[in-house]
Amino acid sequence: MIIAPSILSADLYNLENDLKKIGNADWIHIDSMDGVFVNNLTFGSNIVHAIRPHTDQLLDCHLMVDRPEKYIDAYAEAGADIITIHYEATPHPHRVLQQIREKGIRAGISINPGTSVEAIKALLPFVDLVLVMTVNPGFGGQSFIPEMLDKVSLLSDLRRINSYSFYIQVDGGVTNETAVDCVEAGADCLVSGSYVFNQEDPQEAISHMQNL
Ligand code: DX5
Ligand code: ZN
């Protein structure tokens, strides 16, 4: 299981130290919010640029921003490994996914709780990752919405039937307990923010989930 702690829950004043706390994680999940697509503002490609020289962990950039096409070049230049855009954030998701892949970066598509898997069916041949939101995007520390796991199972079936190879990622309210349900439904990458960073030993929490 790939574990991607979200630095939305890290101490930004002490980011170097908090990145050490998650040093055994496979990926680092970076939540960009623009105050338009979601009601919150966080960071942009500048934080990717800042972290990039200090780690070999994959930088997994989750863009909760309107019209993500405007920012792909900047994230590519900053050193992103994966860029996930929201299906709901642009009228041209297919074009943006192409734009990401043309930069040699893995392209992900994310769906809000109110969006069905059917909506992104036509995009599945063109993605490296599908992110199923298990909270409404915008804030860390919200409760997991278990009904979303049906989407994970459906994606897992579609992947098998069509021989696709995208990762299935789950984000929002992931704890050691909800992680078990995500794995059973067919997820292979879990984002966890508040749970991981609130543990006394985040590395232990990460390795526990890695072994699920
Ligand atoms: C939510 C973000 C998540 C969030 C997860 O809008 O996309 O990545 O940081 O935080 P937790 O694990 O606290 O729900
Ligand atoms: Zn996220």
CSV table of C-alpha atoms and ligand atoms in Angstrom, one decimal:
chain,number,residue,atom,x,y,z
A,1,MET,CA,0.0,0.0,0.0
A,2,ILE,CA,1.3,3.4,-1.0
A,3,ILE,CA,0.9,6.0,1.8
A,4,ALA,CA,0.9,9.7,1.0
A,5,PRO,CA,0.8,11.9,4.1
A,6,SER,CA,-0.7,15.3,3.4
A,7,ILE,CA,1.4,18.2,4.5
A,8,LEU,CA,-1.7,20.3,4.9
A,9,SER,CA,-1.6,19.0,8.5
A,10,ALA,CA,2.2,19.6,8.9
A,11,ASP,CA,3.6,22.5,10.9
A,12,LEU,CA,4.6,24.9,8.2
A,13,TYR,CA,6.8,26.8,10.6
A,14,ASN,CA,8.8,23.6,11.1
A,15,LEU,CA,8.3,21.9,7.8
A,16,GLU,CA,11.8,20.4,7.7
A,17,ASN,CA,11.2,18.6,11.0
A,18,ASP,CA,7.7,17.5,9.9
A,19,LEU,CA,9.0,16.0,6.7
A,20,LYS,CA,11.5,14.0,8.7
A,21,LYS,CA,8.5,12.6,10.7
A,22,ILE,CA,7.1,11.2,7.5
A,23,GLY,CA,10.5,10.2,6.0
A,24,ASN,CA,9.3,6.6,5.4
A,25,ALA,CA,6.3,7.5,3.4
A,26,ASP,CA,6.3,6.6,-0.3
A,27,TRP,CA,4.8,9.9,-1.6
A,28,ILE,CA,4.3,13.4,-0.1
A,29,HIS,CA,0.8,14.7,-0.8
A,30,ILE,CA,0.7,18.4,-1.5
A,31,ASP,CA,-2.8,20.0,-1.3
A,32,SER,CA,-3.1,23.2,-3.4
A,33,MET,CA,-6.3,25.2,-2.9
A,34,ASP,CA,-7.1,28.5,-4.6
A,35,GLY,CA,-10.1,29.9,-2.7
A,36,VAL,CA,-12.3,29.5,-5.8
A,37,PHE,CA,-12.7,25.8,-6.4
A,38,VAL,CA,-12.7,25.3,-2.6
A,39,ASN,CA,-13.3,27.7,0.3
A,40,ASN,CA,-9.7,27.7,1.5
A,41,LEU,CA,-6.3,28.9,0.4
A,42,THR,CA,-3.1,27.0,0.8
A,43,PHE,CA,0.1,26.8,-1.2
A,44,GLY,CA,1.0,26.5,-4.9
A,45,SER,CA,4.0,25.3,-6.9
A,46,ASN,CA,6.3,27.4,-4.7
A,47,ILE,CA,6.1,24.7,-2.0
A,48,VAL,CA,6.9,22.0,-4.5
A,49,HIS,CA,10.0,24.0,-5.5
A,50,ALA,CA,11.0,24.4,-1.9
A,51,ILE,CA,10.7,20.7,-1.0
A,52,ARG,CA,12.0,19.2,-4.2
A,53,PRO,CA,15.8,19.4,-3.5
A,54,HIS,CA,15.4,17.8,-0.1
A,55,THR,CA,13.7,14.5,-0.8
A,56,ASP,CA,13.5,11.6,-3.3
A,57,GLN,CA,10.0,10.9,-2.2
A,58,LEU,CA,7.4,11.4,-5.0
A,59,LEU,CA,5.7,14.7,-4.8
A,60,ASP,CA,2.0,14.0,-5.3
A,61,CYS,CA,0.3,17.4,-6.1
A,62,HIS,CA,-3.4,17.6,-5.6
A,63,LEU,CA,-4.8,20.7,-7.4
A,64,MET,CA,-8.0,21.8,-5.8
A,65,VAL,CA,-8.0,24.8,-8.1
A,66,ASP,CA,-10.2,26.2,-10.8
A,67,ARG,CA,-8.8,25.9,-14.3
A,68,PRO,CA,-5.8,23.9,-13.4
A,69,GLU,CA,-4.5,24.2,-17.0
A,70,LYS,CA,-3.1,27.6,-16.0
A,71,TYR,CA,-0.6,26.1,-13.5
A,72,ILE,CA,0.7,22.9,-15.0
A,73,ASP,CA,3.9,24.4,-16.4
A,74,ALA,CA,4.7,25.9,-13.0
A,75,TYR,CA,4.2,22.6,-11.2
A,76,ALA,CA,6.3,20.8,-13.8
A,77,GLU,CA,9.2,23.3,-13.5
A,78,ALA,CA,9.0,23.0,-9.7
A,79,GLY,CA,9.5,19.3,-9.9
A,80,ALA,CA,6.1,17.6,-9.4
A,81,ASP,CA,6.0,13.9,-10.0
A,82,ILE,CA,2.2,13.5,-10.1
A,83,ILE,CA,-0.3,16.2,-10.8
A,84,THR,CA,-4.0,15.4,-10.0
A,85,ILE,CA,-6.6,17.8,-11.3
A,86,HIS,CA,-10.3,17.8,-10.4
A,87,TYR,CA,-12.8,16.7,-13.1
A,88,GLU,CA,-15.1,19.5,-11.8
A,89,ALA,CA,-12.5,22.2,-12.2
A,90,THR,CA,-12.2,22.5,-16.0
A,91,PRO,CA,-14.4,22.0,-19.1
A,92,HIS,CA,-11.4,20.3,-20.7
A,93,PRO,CA,-10.1,17.7,-18.4
A,94,HIS,CA,-8.8,15.5,-21.2
A,95,ARG,CA,-6.7,18.3,-22.6
A,96,VAL,CA,-5.2,19.1,-19.2
A,97,LEU,CA,-4.3,15.4,-18.6
A,98,GLN,CA,-2.5,15.4,-21.9
A,99,GLN,CA,-0.8,18.7,-21.0
A,100,ILE,CA,0.5,17.0,-17.8
A,101,ARG,CA,1.7,13.9,-19.6
A,102,GLU,CA,3.5,15.9,-22.2
A,103,LYS,CA,5.6,17.2,-19.4
A,104,GLY,CA,6.6,13.7,-18.5
A,105,ILE,CA,4.6,13.8,-15.3
A,106,ARG,CA,2.0,11.3,-14.2
A,107,ALA,CA,-1.6,12.6,-14.5
A,108,GLY,CA,-4.4,12.1,-12.1
A,109,ILE,CA,-8.1,12.8,-12.1
A,110,SER,CA,-10.0,13.4,-8.9
A,111,ILE,CA,-13.8,13.3,-8.3
A,112,ASN,CA,-15.7,15.1,-5.5
A,113,PRO,CA,-18.2,13.1,-3.4
A,114,GLY,CA,-21.0,14.4,-5.6
A,115,THR,CA,-19.4,13.1,-8.9
A,116,SER,CA,-19.9,9.6,-10.1
A,117,VAL,CA,-17.3,7.3,-11.7
A,118,GLU,CA,-19.4,7.3,-14.8
A,119,ALA,CA,-18.6,11.0,-15.3
A,120,ILE,CA,-14.9,10.1,-15.8
A,121,LYS,CA,-15.2,6.8,-17.7
A,122,ALA,CA,-14.1,8.3,-20.9
A,123,LEU,CA,-10.9,9.7,-19.2
A,124,LEU,CA,-9.8,6.4,-17.7
A,125,PRO,CA,-7.6,5.3,-20.6
A,126,PHE,CA,-5.6,8.6,-20.2
A,127,VAL,CA,-4.8,8.7,-16.5
A,128,ASP,CA,-2.1,7.3,-14.2
A,129,LEU,CA,-4.2,7.8,-11.1
A,130,VAL,CA,-7.8,8.3,-10.0
A,131,LEU,CA,-8.4,10.1,-6.7
A,132,VAL,CA,-11.7,9.3,-5.0
A,133,MET,CA,-12.4,12.1,-2.5
A,134,THR,CA,-13.9,10.7,0.7
A,135,VAL,CA,-14.6,14.2,2.1
A,136,ASN,CA,-15.6,17.4,0.3
A,137,PRO,CA,-12.3,19.0,-0.6
A,138,GLY,CA,-11.1,22.1,1.2
A,139,PHE,CA,-10.0,21.2,4.7
A,140,GLY,CA,-8.2,18.5,6.7
A,141,GLY,CA,-9.7,16.7,9.6
A,142,GLN,CA,-13.1,16.0,8.2
A,143,SER,CA,-15.0,12.7,8.6
A,144,PHE,CA,-14.7,9.9,6.1
A,145,ILE,CA,-17.8,9.3,3.9
A,146,PRO,CA,-18.0,5.5,3.7
A,147,GLU,CA,-20.5,5.5,0.8
A,148,MET,CA,-17.6,6.7,-1.5
A,149,LEU,CA,-16.0,3.2,-1.3
A,150,ASP,CA,-18.5,1.9,-3.8
A,151,LYS,CA,-16.7,4.1,-6.3
A,152,VAL,CA,-13.4,2.6,-5.4
A,153,SER,CA,-14.8,-0.9,-6.0
A,154,LEU,CA,-16.2,0.1,-9.3
A,155,LEU,CA,-12.9,1.6,-10.4
A,156,SER,CA,-11.1,-1.5,-9.3
A,157,ASP,CA,-13.5,-3.6,-11.5
A,158,LEU,CA,-13.2,-1.2,-14.5
A,159,ARG,CA,-9.4,-1.3,-14.2
A,160,ARG,CA,-9.4,-5.1,-14.2
A,161,ILE,CA,-11.9,-5.6,-17.0
A,162,ASN,CA,-10.1,-3.0,-19.3
A,163,SER,CA,-6.5,-3.8,-18.2
A,164,TYR,CA,-5.9,-0.2,-17.1
A,165,SER,CA,-3.0,0.4,-14.8
A,166,PHE,CA,-4.0,3.6,-12.9
A,167,TYR,CA,-3.5,3.9,-9.2
A,168,ILE,CA,-6.7,4.2,-7.1
A,169,GLN,CA,-6.1,6.8,-4.4
A,170,VAL,CA,-8.4,7.7,-1.5
A,171,ASP,CA,-8.2,11.1,0.2
A,172,GLY,CA,-10.1,12.5,3.2
A,173,GLY,CA,-10.6,11.1,6.7
A,174,VAL,CA,-8.2,8.2,6.3
A,175,THR,CA,-7.2,6.7,9.6
A,176,ASN,CA,-5.8,3.3,10.6
A,177,GLU,CA,-9.5,2.1,10.7
A,178,THR,CA,-11.0,3.6,7.6
A,179,ALA,CA,-7.8,2.6,5.7
A,180,VAL,CA,-8.8,-1.1,6.2
A,181,ASP,CA,-12.1,-0.5,4.3
A,182,CYS,CA,-10.3,1.4,1.6
A,183,VAL,CA,-7.9,-1.5,1.0
A,184,GLU,CA,-10.7,-4.0,0.9
A,185,ALA,CA,-12.5,-1.9,-1.7
A,186,GLY,CA,-9.5,-1.9,-3.9
A,187,ALA,CA,-7.5,1.2,-3.2
A,188,ASP,CA,-3.8,1.1,-3.6
A,189,CYS,CA,-2.8,4.6,-2.4
A,190,LEU,CA,-4.0,6.3,0.7
A,191,VAL,CA,-3.7,10.0,1.6
A,192,SER,CA,-3.7,10.8,5.3
A,193,GLY,CA,-3.2,14.2,6.9
A,194,SER,CA,-4.5,14.9,10.4
A,195,TYR,CA,-4.4,11.2,11.4
A,196,VAL,CA,-0.7,10.7,10.6
A,197,PHE,CA,0.5,14.0,11.9
A,198,ASN,CA,-1.5,13.7,15.2
A,199,GLN,CA,0.3,10.4,16.0
A,200,GLU,CA,3.1,10.4,18.5
A,201,ASP,CA,5.1,8.2,16.0
A,202,PRO,CA,3.9,9.1,12.5
A,203,GLN,CA,6.5,6.7,11.0
A,204,GLU,CA,4.9,3.8,12.8
A,205,ALA,CA,1.4,4.8,11.7
A,206,ILE,CA,2.7,5.0,8.1
A,207,SER,CA,4.4,1.6,8.2
A,208,HIS,CA,1.3,0.1,9.8
A,209,MET,CA,-0.8,1.3,6.9
A,210,GLN,CA,1.8,0.4,4.3
A,211,ASN,CA,1.5,-3.2,5.4
A,212,LEU,CA,-2.3,-3.4,5.2
B,1,DX5,C1,-8.8,17.7,1.6
B,1,DX5,C2,-7.4,17.4,1.2
B,1,DX5,C3,-6.9,16.2,1.9
B,1,DX5,C4,-6.7,16.5,3.3
B,1,DX5,C5,-6.7,15.2,4.0
B,1,DX5,O1,-9.3,18.8,0.9
B,1,DX5,O2,-7.4,17.1,-0.2
B,1,DX5,O3,-5.7,15.8,1.3
B,1,DX5,O4,-5.5,17.1,3.7
B,1,DX5,O5,-6.7,15.4,5.4
B,1,DX5,P1,-7.3,14.4,6.4
B,1,DX5,O6,-6.6,13.2,6.3
B,1,DX5,O7,-7.1,15.1,7.7
B,1,DX5,O8,-8.8,14.3,6.1
B,2,ZN,ZN,-5.6,16.0,-1.1
